XYZ file of C-alpha atoms in Angstrom:
735
model
C 23.720 -4.957 3.317
C 20.692 -4.154 5.299
C 19.778 -0.663 3.524
C 16.962 1.000 5.009
C 17.221 0.042 8.493
C 18.376 3.441 9.485
C 15.420 5.120 8.263
C 13.003 5.219 11.095
C 15.445 5.755 13.976
C 18.224 7.731 12.114
C 18.592 11.428 12.859
C 16.211 13.722 11.127
C 16.872 15.193 7.765
C 16.805 18.932 8.147
C 14.667 21.148 5.763
C 17.786 22.570 4.192
C 18.660 19.080 2.840
C 15.180 18.614 1.700
C 15.761 21.501 -0.377
C 18.687 20.025 -2.241
C 16.443 17.110 -3.798
C 13.832 19.234 -5.537
C 15.569 18.124 -8.798
C 17.690 15.040 -9.265
C 18.107 15.951 -12.706
C 21.550 14.777 -13.992
C 22.413 12.908 -10.686
C 21.765 9.487 -12.040
C 23.302 10.086 -15.573
C 26.541 11.064 -14.470
C 29.237 11.075 -17.446
C 32.457 11.089 -15.162
C 32.427 9.222 -11.616
C 35.082 8.322 -8.856
C 35.285 5.378 -6.916
C 36.542 6.383 -3.564
C 37.875 3.559 -1.446
C 38.688 1.352 -4.464
C 40.881 -1.452 -3.230
C 41.875 -4.945 -4.457
C 40.506 -6.807 -1.373
C 37.121 -4.954 -1.823
C 34.234 -7.265 -3.141
C 32.178 -3.992 -3.539
C 35.155 -2.686 -5.802
C 34.826 -5.583 -8.128
C 30.978 -5.388 -8.306
C 30.937 -1.837 -8.927
C 33.687 -2.017 -11.495
C 31.848 -5.014 -13.227
C 28.669 -2.511 -13.317
C 30.846 0.512 -14.637
C 32.385 -1.784 -17.489
C 28.943 -2.351 -18.728
C 27.759 1.258 -18.749
C 27.602 2.890 -22.096
C 26.850 6.135 -20.530
C 30.064 6.602 -18.247
C 32.972 8.523 -20.208
C 35.508 7.937 -17.510
C 35.767 6.074 -14.150
C 38.542 7.141 -11.709
C 39.540 5.050 -8.986
C 40.779 6.634 -5.492
C 43.145 5.001 -3.244
C 45.477 6.920 -0.798
C 47.933 4.135 -0.805
C 48.099 2.346 -4.099
C 48.671 3.561 -7.434
C 46.805 0.844 -9.119
C 43.889 -1.069 -8.173
C 42.730 -4.264 -10.157
C 45.274 -3.411 -12.836
C 43.777 0.252 -13.535
C 45.629 3.439 -12.526
C 44.407 5.200 -9.006
C 44.845 8.302 -7.692
C 45.324 9.356 -4.071
C 42.196 11.905 -3.829
C 40.180 13.864 -5.889
C 42.377 16.735 -5.778
C 44.846 15.180 -7.932
C 42.416 15.932 -10.915
C 42.220 18.897 -13.355
C 38.271 18.521 -13.743
C 36.295 17.404 -10.948
C 34.010 14.385 -11.414
C 30.244 14.611 -11.731
C 29.407 11.974 -8.698
C 31.709 10.120 -6.193
C 30.865 6.731 -5.382
C 32.024 6.147 -1.567
C 33.395 2.850 -0.156
C 35.323 4.012 2.870
C 34.913 2.976 6.549
C 32.283 4.840 8.465
C 34.539 6.940 10.468
C 36.263 8.095 7.428
C 33.155 9.003 5.108
C 32.581 12.587 6.651
C 36.297 13.773 5.744
C 36.321 11.756 2.100
C 33.109 13.524 1.245
C 34.552 16.858 2.665
C 37.508 16.662 0.628
C 35.528 15.869 -2.233
C 33.279 19.028 -2.026
C 36.540 20.884 -1.846
C 37.405 19.465 -5.092
C 34.258 20.570 -6.823
C 32.291 17.299 -6.536
C 28.325 17.725 -5.614
C 26.884 14.440 -6.223
C 27.562 11.269 -3.896
C 26.460 7.636 -3.617
C 27.673 6.503 0.062
C 27.682 2.889 0.192
C 29.319 2.535 3.625
C 27.250 1.491 6.669
C 27.599 2.081 10.179
C 25.982 5.625 10.291
C 22.669 6.649 11.005
C 21.491 3.196 11.415
C 24.373 2.383 13.958
C 23.300 4.033 17.146
C 24.443 7.142 18.629
C 27.878 7.293 17.360
C 26.654 6.315 13.836
C 23.878 9.016 14.108
C 26.777 11.568 15.084
C 28.577 10.669 12.161
C 25.478 10.836 9.572
C 24.370 14.274 11.130
C 27.933 15.673 10.182
C 27.543 14.214 6.971
C 24.278 16.073 6.108
C 25.792 19.371 7.475
C 28.635 18.924 5.142
C 26.088 18.325 2.336
C 23.832 21.419 3.154
C 26.634 23.832 3.595
C 28.206 22.691 0.356
C 24.954 22.361 -1.808
C 25.439 18.568 -2.533
C 23.063 15.578 -3.326
C 23.719 12.376 -1.674
C 22.295 8.914 -1.926
C 22.744 6.839 1.152
C 24.596 6.000 3.472
C 24.304 2.254 3.611
C 23.002 1.957 0.075
C 23.742 -0.247 -2.698
C 23.635 2.492 -5.347
C 21.556 2.595 -8.564
C 21.051 1.172 -11.799
C 19.835 3.472 -14.975
C 19.011 1.312 -17.653
C 17.738 4.154 -19.659
C 20.802 5.944 -19.789
C 23.511 3.089 -19.540
C 24.821 3.947 -16.109
C 25.407 1.258 -13.327
C 26.657 2.401 -10.187
C 25.710 -0.876 -8.002
C 27.382 -2.378 -5.028
C 25.826 -5.880 -5.683
C 25.305 -8.304 -8.690
C 23.575 -7.296 -11.775
C 22.140 -9.938 -13.860
C 23.527 -10.410 -17.630
C 20.781 -9.163 -20.152
C 18.840 -6.742 -18.087
C 16.498 -5.245 -20.289
C 15.816 -1.564 -20.485
C 12.162 -0.600 -20.413
C 9.403 1.763 -18.475
C 9.675 0.449 -15.133
C 11.208 2.652 -12.433
C 11.993 0.937 -9.042
C 12.691 2.833 -5.743
C 13.827 0.361 -2.913
C 14.513 0.913 0.641
C 16.381 -2.233 0.940
C 19.481 -2.759 -0.967
C 19.692 -6.337 -0.427
C 16.248 -7.166 -1.926
C 16.902 -4.871 -4.825
C 19.308 -7.485 -6.467
C 16.361 -9.629 -6.449
C 14.034 -7.348 -8.043
C 16.900 -6.929 -10.673
C 17.035 -10.930 -11.331
C 13.075 -11.110 -11.732
C 13.035 -8.365 -14.396
C 15.601 -9.872 -16.193
C 14.051 -13.288 -15.836
C 10.588 -12.185 -16.759
C 11.603 -9.818 -19.218
C 10.509 -6.522 -17.616
C 12.410 -3.696 -18.714
C 13.569 -1.212 -16.036
C 14.179 2.373 -16.460
C 15.812 3.129 -13.387
C 16.191 1.280 -10.162
C 17.382 3.130 -6.887
C 17.975 2.193 -3.457
C 17.894 4.864 -0.592
C 19.449 3.333 2.263
C 19.533 5.726 5.462
C 18.134 8.560 3.278
C 20.196 11.285 4.848
C 19.608 13.427 1.976
C 17.882 11.787 -0.987
C 14.802 9.936 0.364
C 12.480 7.310 -1.475
C 10.048 9.970 -1.891
C 12.361 12.424 -3.673
C 13.576 9.193 -6.087
C 9.552 8.581 -6.396
C 9.113 12.335 -7.074
C 11.981 12.146 -9.532
C 10.340 9.143 -11.650
C 6.614 11.043 -11.789
C 8.726 13.507 -14.103
C 10.994 11.183 -15.891
C 9.655 10.636 -19.268
C 11.312 7.264 -19.608
C 9.288 5.772 -16.891
C 5.529 4.680 -16.986
C 4.941 3.346 -13.922
C 6.901 3.003 -10.407
C 7.414 0.230 -8.320
C 8.253 0.946 -4.458
C 9.587 -1.412 -1.834
C 8.474 0.838 1.492
C 9.733 0.104 5.008
C 8.615 3.539 6.348
C 7.735 6.783 5.169
C 9.566 9.559 6.581
C 7.709 12.542 5.582
C 3.968 11.822 4.980
C 3.060 15.022 3.834
C 5.880 14.878 0.979
C 4.871 11.281 0.124
C 1.267 12.540 -0.175
C 2.047 15.440 -2.443
C 4.171 13.150 -4.780
C 1.615 10.410 -4.617
C -1.172 12.666 -5.713
C 1.098 14.095 -8.353
C 1.563 10.901 -9.786
C -2.173 9.976 -9.860
C -2.881 13.290 -11.673
C -0.460 12.327 -14.429
C -1.856 9.078 -14.610
C 1.462 7.196 -13.745
C 0.771 4.198 -11.495
C 2.651 3.682 -8.211
C 2.869 0.073 -7.116
C 4.131 -0.509 -3.195
C 5.180 -3.267 -1.353
C 4.966 -1.905 2.117
C 6.327 -4.073 5.137
C 6.621 -4.202 8.768
C 4.211 -3.330 11.404
C 4.481 -1.626 14.784
C 2.209 -1.077 17.840
C 1.927 3.006 17.182
C -1.817 2.630 16.098
C -2.398 0.269 19.477
C -0.742 2.611 21.783
C -2.250 6.017 20.341
C -5.875 5.085 21.626
C -7.961 3.122 24.320
C -10.354 2.146 21.555
C -10.906 -1.257 19.952
C -9.935 0.304 16.629
C -6.082 0.887 18.261
C -5.877 -2.978 18.680
C -7.184 -3.632 15.120
C -5.377 -0.703 12.901
C -1.692 -0.749 13.344
C 1.079 0.998 11.358
C 0.834 -1.387 8.307
C -2.995 -1.075 8.078
C -2.807 2.811 8.214
C -0.145 2.932 5.796
C -1.928 0.712 3.415
C -5.002 2.548 3.576
C -3.465 5.813 3.025
C -1.564 4.368 -0.045
C -4.644 3.376 -1.349
C -6.320 6.715 -0.735
C -3.375 8.234 -2.863
C -4.111 5.694 -5.722
C -0.914 3.702 -4.710
C -1.790 0.090 -5.355
C -0.421 -2.149 -2.427
C 0.878 -5.657 -3.095
C 2.364 -8.426 -0.827
C 5.463 -9.761 -2.384
C 8.273 -8.958 -4.339
C 7.119 -11.060 -7.275
C 3.652 -9.514 -7.083
C 5.599 -6.059 -7.117
C 7.351 -6.945 -10.410
C 4.547 -8.726 -11.923
C 1.970 -5.699 -11.322
C 4.426 -3.043 -12.246
C 4.807 -4.782 -15.490
C 1.335 -5.056 -16.598
C 0.432 -1.522 -15.476
C 3.623 -0.391 -17.372
C 1.790 -1.709 -20.511
C -1.940 -0.558 -19.183
C -1.277 2.525 -17.146
C -5.014 3.186 -16.693
C -5.464 -0.090 -15.261
C -7.898 -2.751 -16.140
C -11.830 -1.173 -16.780
C -13.344 -4.084 -15.255
C -13.052 -7.660 -14.045
C -14.701 -10.005 -16.967
C -12.218 -12.097 -18.165
C -11.939 -14.140 -21.487
C -9.268 -16.917 -21.113
C -7.614 -19.000 -24.102
C -5.622 -21.941 -22.657
C -3.863 -25.078 -24.123
C -4.430 -27.040 -20.911
C -7.906 -27.989 -19.057
C -5.842 -27.922 -15.715
C -4.835 -24.257 -16.504
C -8.431 -23.314 -17.147
C -9.545 -24.903 -13.856
C -6.503 -23.216 -11.835
C -7.492 -19.660 -13.503
C -11.162 -20.348 -12.884
C -10.369 -21.048 -9.026
C -7.955 -17.861 -8.951
C -10.548 -15.890 -10.567
C -13.548 -16.076 -8.035
C -11.901 -15.150 -5.049
C -10.531 -11.867 -6.547
C -14.187 -11.022 -8.001
C -13.356 -11.913 -11.417
C -16.055 -13.193 -13.531
C -15.933 -15.178 -16.814
C -19.043 -14.700 -18.906
C -19.685 -17.247 -21.022
C -19.073 -17.239 -25.166
C -22.279 -16.394 -26.577
C -23.738 -15.163 -29.990
C -21.579 -14.450 -33.022
C -18.342 -14.974 -30.763
C -19.565 -18.323 -29.710
C -20.411 -19.517 -33.449
C -17.012 -18.079 -34.814
C -15.109 -19.916 -32.190
C -16.827 -23.193 -33.113
C -15.981 -23.014 -36.812
C -12.375 -22.405 -35.729
C -11.754 -24.931 -32.879
C -11.301 -28.716 -33.399
C -14.517 -30.679 -33.358
C -13.758 -32.138 -30.146
C -13.139 -28.756 -28.199
C -15.498 -27.449 -25.947
C -16.388 -23.923 -26.485
C -16.698 -22.379 -23.090
C -14.930 -19.591 -21.104
C -12.261 -20.615 -20.245
C -11.425 -22.075 -23.620
C -9.178 -25.041 -23.833
C -7.708 -25.082 -27.357
C -6.373 -28.361 -26.578
C -3.446 -30.370 -27.773
C -4.251 -29.485 -30.884
C -2.145 -26.453 -30.807
C 1.041 -28.570 -31.296
C -0.383 -29.207 -34.861
C -1.903 -25.509 -35.286
C 0.442 -23.131 -33.412
C -1.616 -20.175 -34.622
C -4.894 -21.442 -32.887
C -4.692 -19.719 -29.633
C -3.787 -16.583 -31.542
C -6.914 -16.874 -33.810
C -9.233 -17.350 -30.646
C -7.860 -14.294 -28.958
C -8.331 -12.194 -32.226
C -12.026 -13.485 -32.460
C -12.708 -12.353 -28.798
C -11.404 -8.968 -29.777
C -13.641 -8.874 -32.895
C -16.770 -9.953 -31.542
C -16.458 -9.642 -27.373
C -14.961 -6.338 -27.067
C -18.195 -5.018 -25.215
C -18.369 -8.480 -23.250
C -14.911 -8.818 -21.808
C -12.270 -6.505 -19.879
C -9.183 -8.607 -20.573
C -8.150 -11.785 -22.522
C -5.728 -14.033 -20.793
C -3.897 -15.830 -23.399
C -2.220 -18.591 -21.405
C -1.600 -21.195 -24.243
C 1.598 -19.650 -25.695
C 4.424 -22.018 -25.965
C 7.698 -19.693 -25.509
C 10.770 -20.963 -27.342
C 13.740 -22.096 -25.651
C 16.116 -21.651 -28.312
C 16.517 -20.777 -31.919
C 16.207 -23.823 -34.227
C 15.324 -24.533 -38.066
C 11.926 -22.992 -37.477
C 13.432 -19.788 -36.228
C 11.767 -17.435 -38.862
C 8.415 -19.087 -38.653
C 8.680 -18.485 -34.731
C 9.556 -14.883 -35.178
C 6.919 -14.291 -37.677
C 4.344 -16.238 -35.388
C 5.186 -14.057 -32.435
C 5.131 -10.856 -34.758
C 1.614 -11.580 -35.683
C 0.738 -11.846 -32.221
C 2.087 -8.616 -31.165
C 0.137 -7.092 -34.034
C -2.952 -8.708 -32.757
C -2.272 -7.604 -29.121
C -1.943 -3.686 -30.494
C -5.015 -4.074 -32.706
C -7.249 -5.627 -30.150
C -9.548 -3.307 -28.181
C -9.487 -5.560 -25.100
C -6.288 -5.818 -23.572
C -4.628 -9.134 -24.057
C -2.397 -10.551 -21.289
C 0.112 -13.387 -21.657
C 0.447 -15.654 -18.717
C 2.971 -18.675 -18.245
C 1.229 -21.833 -16.487
C 4.315 -21.582 -13.859
C 7.041 -19.211 -12.852
C 10.093 -19.766 -14.508
C 13.120 -17.900 -15.992
C 12.634 -17.258 -20.058
C 15.472 -18.431 -22.161
C 17.713 -15.974 -23.826
C 15.920 -16.543 -27.064
C 12.456 -16.113 -25.466
C 13.724 -12.928 -23.951
C 14.805 -11.702 -27.172
C 11.354 -12.680 -28.720
C 9.768 -10.969 -25.935
C 11.908 -7.477 -26.102
C 11.792 -7.479 -30.092
C 7.815 -7.673 -29.980
C 7.523 -5.694 -26.575
C 5.322 -8.205 -25.189
C 4.612 -8.557 -21.159
C 4.777 -12.144 -19.847
C 2.925 -12.581 -16.404
C 4.928 -15.317 -14.719
C 2.508 -18.219 -13.685
C -1.135 -18.521 -12.892
C -1.079 -17.271 -9.162
C 1.271 -14.193 -9.654
C -0.473 -13.343 -13.133
C -3.764 -13.414 -11.609
C -2.682 -11.121 -8.769
C -1.152 -8.657 -11.145
C -4.725 -8.533 -13.200
C -6.195 -7.981 -9.584
C -3.881 -5.273 -8.704
C -4.171 -3.436 -12.200
C -7.916 -3.741 -11.931
C -7.553 -2.077 -8.363
C -5.652 0.838 -9.498
C -8.471 1.726 -12.122
C -11.011 1.418 -8.951
C -8.475 3.607 -6.649
C -7.567 6.334 -9.107
C -10.901 8.060 -9.100
C -10.670 8.256 -5.215
C -7.370 9.715 -5.457
C -8.559 12.573 -7.666
C -11.670 13.054 -5.804
C -12.527 16.647 -4.270
C -10.885 16.452 -0.583
C -12.695 19.166 1.220
C -12.964 18.828 4.973
C -15.547 17.542 7.019
C -17.282 20.529 8.255
C -17.416 20.632 12.324
C -20.702 21.633 14.370
C -20.655 25.207 14.893
C -19.906 26.005 18.355
C -19.652 22.324 19.146
C -16.578 22.381 21.186
C -17.136 20.770 24.552
C -15.550 22.254 27.743
C -15.983 19.286 29.824
C -15.649 15.385 29.827
C -19.197 14.666 30.806
C -20.872 11.701 29.105
C -24.208 13.463 28.446
C -22.297 16.559 26.866
C -20.400 14.324 24.661
C -23.782 12.472 23.552
C -25.419 15.825 22.907
C -22.760 16.698 20.619
C -22.785 13.118 18.983
C -26.634 13.793 18.134
C -25.888 17.160 16.967
C -23.349 15.772 14.545
C -26.153 13.706 13.090
C -25.613 10.275 14.977
C -28.959 9.034 16.723
C -28.928 7.635 20.144
C -31.424 6.123 22.055
C -32.880 7.729 25.274
C -31.014 7.203 28.315
C -31.228 8.329 31.998
C -27.986 8.601 34.380
C -28.396 6.742 37.780
C -26.383 6.845 40.605
C -28.275 4.883 43.059
C -30.157 1.378 42.601
C -33.401 3.130 43.247
C -32.683 5.885 40.770
C -31.802 3.103 38.164
C -35.322 1.304 38.838
C -37.073 4.346 38.657
C -35.599 5.376 35.344
C -35.921 1.927 33.892
C -39.563 2.181 34.639
C -39.817 5.683 33.154
C -37.989 4.343 29.643
C -40.067 1.116 29.540
C -38.661 -2.579 30.201
C -36.423 -4.374 29.051
C -33.567 -2.028 29.814
C -29.700 -2.113 29.688
C -27.361 -1.166 32.504
C -23.940 0.275 31.812
C -21.280 1.540 34.305
C -20.233 5.211 33.991
C -16.739 5.728 34.712
C -13.496 7.599 32.846
C -11.461 4.846 34.265
C -13.175 1.996 32.420
C -12.847 2.183 28.796
C -14.095 -1.390 27.901
C -17.233 -1.840 30.571
C -18.210 -5.506 29.047
C -14.601 -6.556 29.719
C -15.079 -5.996 33.706
C -18.702 -6.884 34.234
C -19.874 -3.301 33.411
C -22.797 -4.301 31.348
C -25.887 -5.883 32.057
C -28.671 -6.533 29.376
C -32.224 -7.536 29.302
C -33.366 -6.268 33.013
C -37.383 -6.855 32.602
C -38.389 -5.425 36.335
C -37.561 -2.771 38.888
C -36.049 -5.553 41.493
C -33.750 -6.949 38.571
C -32.499 -3.516 37.843
C -31.725 -2.864 41.637
C -30.119 -6.205 41.980
C -28.115 -5.780 38.782
C -27.079 -2.125 39.756
C -25.704 -3.153 43.000
C -23.881 -6.497 41.805
C -22.267 -4.457 38.632
C -20.706 -1.748 40.446
C -19.300 -4.395 43.144
C -17.960 -6.362 40.231
C -16.286 -3.425 38.405
C -14.862 -2.324 41.665
C -13.389 -5.904 42.569
C -11.490 -6.028 39.152
C -10.781 -2.078 39.098
C -10.407 -1.085 42.854
C -8.921 2.255 42.042
C -11.516 3.119 39.320
C -13.860 6.092 40.110
C -17.652 5.063 39.285
C -20.086 7.510 38.758
C -23.043 5.623 38.451
C -24.801 3.548 35.701
C -26.518 4.515 32.655
C -29.892 3.114 32.087
C -31.251 2.486 28.559
C -33.989 0.762 26.752
C -33.001 -2.739 25.406
C -32.530 -2.938 21.736
C -33.621 -5.915 19.867
C -31.015 -7.787 17.756
C -29.674 -6.110 14.809
C -26.427 -5.566 12.787
C -23.752 -4.133 15.087
C -21.068 -2.061 13.402
C -17.923 -0.592 14.584
C -17.537 3.085 13.555
C -14.191 4.999 14.524
C -11.592 7.935 14.000
C -8.341 7.544 15.263
C -5.522 10.197 14.797
C -2.675 8.215 13.077
C 0.725 9.807 14.336
C 1.860 9.741 10.511
C -1.262 9.873 8.294
C -3.747 12.068 10.466
C -7.267 11.335 11.193
C -8.571 7.810 9.871
C -11.914 6.239 9.685
C -12.671 2.583 10.235
C -15.586 0.746 9.621
C -16.159 -3.063 10.733
C -18.212 -5.458 12.378
C -19.117 -4.393 16.034
C -20.277 -5.499 19.405
C -18.350 -8.998 20.397
C -17.535 -9.542 16.737
C -15.040 -6.683 16.582
C -11.651 -8.488 17.579
C -12.978 -11.804 16.618
C -13.560 -10.952 12.828
C -11.179 -8.191 12.690
C -13.570 -7.522 9.581
C -12.547 -3.571 8.931
C -12.166 -1.231 6.301
C -9.938 1.973 6.832
C -9.820 5.111 4.973
C -8.142 8.508 5.365
C -10.310 11.567 6.179
C -12.451 12.833 4.539
C -14.729 10.138 3.204
C -17.886 11.750 1.514
C -21.048 10.439 2.721
C -22.013 9.172 -0.761
C -19.050 7.012 -0.744
C -19.893 5.173 2.495
C -22.098 2.566 1.064
C -19.568 1.333 -1.150
C -16.964 1.332 1.970
C -19.625 -0.692 3.740
C -20.104 -3.076 0.832
C -16.014 -4.346 1.438
C -16.961 -5.747 4.737
C -18.004 -9.409 5.374
C -20.763 -8.151 7.429
C -22.278 -6.209 4.664
C -24.435 -9.216 3.682
C -26.395 -8.874 6.893
C -27.325 -5.125 6.001
C -28.777 -6.413 2.721
C -31.449 -8.367 4.768
C -29.961 -11.786 5.310
C -32.478 -14.704 5.798
C -35.429 -12.673 6.100
C -34.529 -9.957 8.234
C -35.348 -6.281 7.122
C -32.507 -4.803 4.772
C -30.766 -2.082 6.289
C -31.520 1.726 5.185
C -28.115 2.473 3.970
C -28.818 5.999 3.537
C -29.247 6.607 7.354
C -26.229 4.080 8.102
C -23.938 6.651 5.843
C -25.239 9.492 7.649
C -24.366 8.090 10.970
C -20.787 6.952 9.753
C -20.491 10.540 8.343
C -21.394 12.043 11.674
C -18.702 10.078 13.565
C -16.209 11.758 11.391
C -17.673 15.171 11.996
C -17.618 14.507 15.835
C -13.845 13.606 15.351
C -13.572 17.167 13.416
C -15.285 18.928 15.934
C -13.450 17.655 18.731
C -10.193 19.144 17.446
C -6.666 18.179 17.227
C -6.649 16.897 20.920
C -8.588 13.771 19.706
C -6.802 10.503 19.607
C -9.860 8.380 19.235
C -13.561 8.364 18.836
C -15.464 5.089 18.355
C -18.966 4.191 18.373
C -19.351 0.583 19.196
C -22.042 -0.839 18.456
C -23.578 1.291 15.695
C -26.871 -0.647 16.080
C -28.797 -1.127 12.560
C -32.312 -2.646 12.549
C -34.050 -1.861 9.307
C -34.709 1.942 9.033
C -33.470 2.382 12.671
C -29.850 3.286 13.469
C -28.736 4.392 16.817
C -25.124 4.641 18.368
C -25.277 2.518 21.448
C -21.829 3.212 23.014
C -19.576 6.076 22.433
C -15.899 6.356 23.493
C -13.696 9.490 23.099
C -10.108 9.633 23.994
C -8.432 12.880 23.893
C -4.608 13.711 24.637
C -3.932 14.946 28.261
C -3.923 18.870 28.195
C -0.645 20.459 29.366
C -1.786 21.268 32.759
C -2.591 17.517 33.039
C -6.432 17.645 33.139
C -7.874 14.293 32.163
C -9.963 14.463 29.451
C -10.486 10.638 28.521
C -14.220 10.295 28.484
C -16.844 7.761 27.769
C -20.852 7.446 26.927
C -23.542 5.026 25.957
C -26.463 3.349 26.497
C -25.820 -0.361 25.958
């Protein structure tokens, strides 16, 4: 099953269908269900029946087969008309050409909730789309809620209801993590990981083609679900960004974390604009930026999704910082943790003062008391030693550390003669974790499935085990990231004010440059020259050295076609360069209309930044800041944020760039005036807002920074064609 493939390309869900899903109360906790299409030959039937047999929350399961009176030794009815009382939910497993008829019959029999496992609808071309369209029409007319089609179903561990068409591992614990999957096939792996690591789930939902109930609807339900503390999402696409935004912000306001694994990329962003930014920011980067802006934590793997959700389920506000205290029973583990910590910006402050003194008194004489702390193999003799070290960190280091990693816990594999002592030891550990003012995270040295006895110990003590050093450190990083993102999600989102009366009526470079300056972005002086002599005169007036740049609406990237000449130091050089440049551009773009050249003073070497706003088709205006000039595509060093971005937040955004070290004054260069840089970046946002909804992209590249001097050396504006076909793509710039 490949649930989710129909989401982007299938028929759109009408607004009336959206109204059906505003309250999913009861949908995931039916008491009486029917399996329509149950048959002896169906593997789906066997799997779903196996789940219903383990569903303590179900009172009755009705099998429906029009041709057989028994299925798998159980009585079957020919249709739901044969029942005196309607079922709460019908699980549909018939061929795609029968789905609509079956749902219509069930509606007539009084059923209003459906899970449709059947594939071959919205994801299967025009014929399938028409089948799905009819299905939606039936649901809208009948006031029915439908999950699917092309869906695996759901597992409600809280209420004990399993209606799922794939294997569910034995021993799956109930807990506080809700899961929404746009992939049915991968959902079974999430279930396995949750079982193997002891991560308790409240509800897992797969959404398939999302004909009626969407992933956003399921997330919205979990935001209100009292049994769920954190939401994990496998996301292939967002059908309704506005609805998703509202749901994510509601989760942030309630302090309920959402962790999302977004997969896939497309050329949407690249095709939407002529700018460099379009080549750097595609669908995936745009979506990740939008998610973070809403307080949603992005991850990169299924393992990270489960591990991060488990950790945030225990610490729903995230980690307060990135200062680690590490207690381990292996020098190698200490080294691996330290190696993993550095690139994630975690620090390991040394143990000092009363804490160091207390640790020296408790550790064996041959132990080296440092952070990370190796309690050595002595733990075999003194099993409580790691717990003691952890307690001492809590008592003496609560102001110096944000989290303690306890990596030396030996998890039992099976009960033995010391079972009572093992249970007591883990009971003491659980109590110490509850009492600690510093979060304590248990971490294994490698990824493996916990034994049934270990899972029992974990569940009875309500412990969270992070699987392995790599996944464990990533979960810590993502939890700290959530704490960093939450204030941004809850910020004031007042829009950037446009320039009063700043609309441009034409496409002239001078008019756009004038507007750029009015928005607060400085530009160097420049002159437009239409002949070689005019260029030489302008250069003499501005002062040498100068730069020439071709002016043409047909040349979006001048340097790529020989349309820029730098460091011209006398009039003759300017005349020669002017003629040669226009000839070169014409030879490469013979149909381009050239309007002459722009002459501007040559600026000395400085830091070059890219600053742009593109109008993303899904998420609206996105600000991109990154390395500029010739480094733009080479480094792909960019940070993306949805608008608006407050001017006071821009220095923090710049600090995330690799090129940010240059802004601080690198190897004797003058440090940049970050306030002026931030004002210029904010000015580009203001220009984008002023240019209005026709804007596809506005890009300054480079924004030149040299100490306290900041100037836009090149401006590109790309606007959608107007209805009458007027060409409005424009470009301006000086070097």
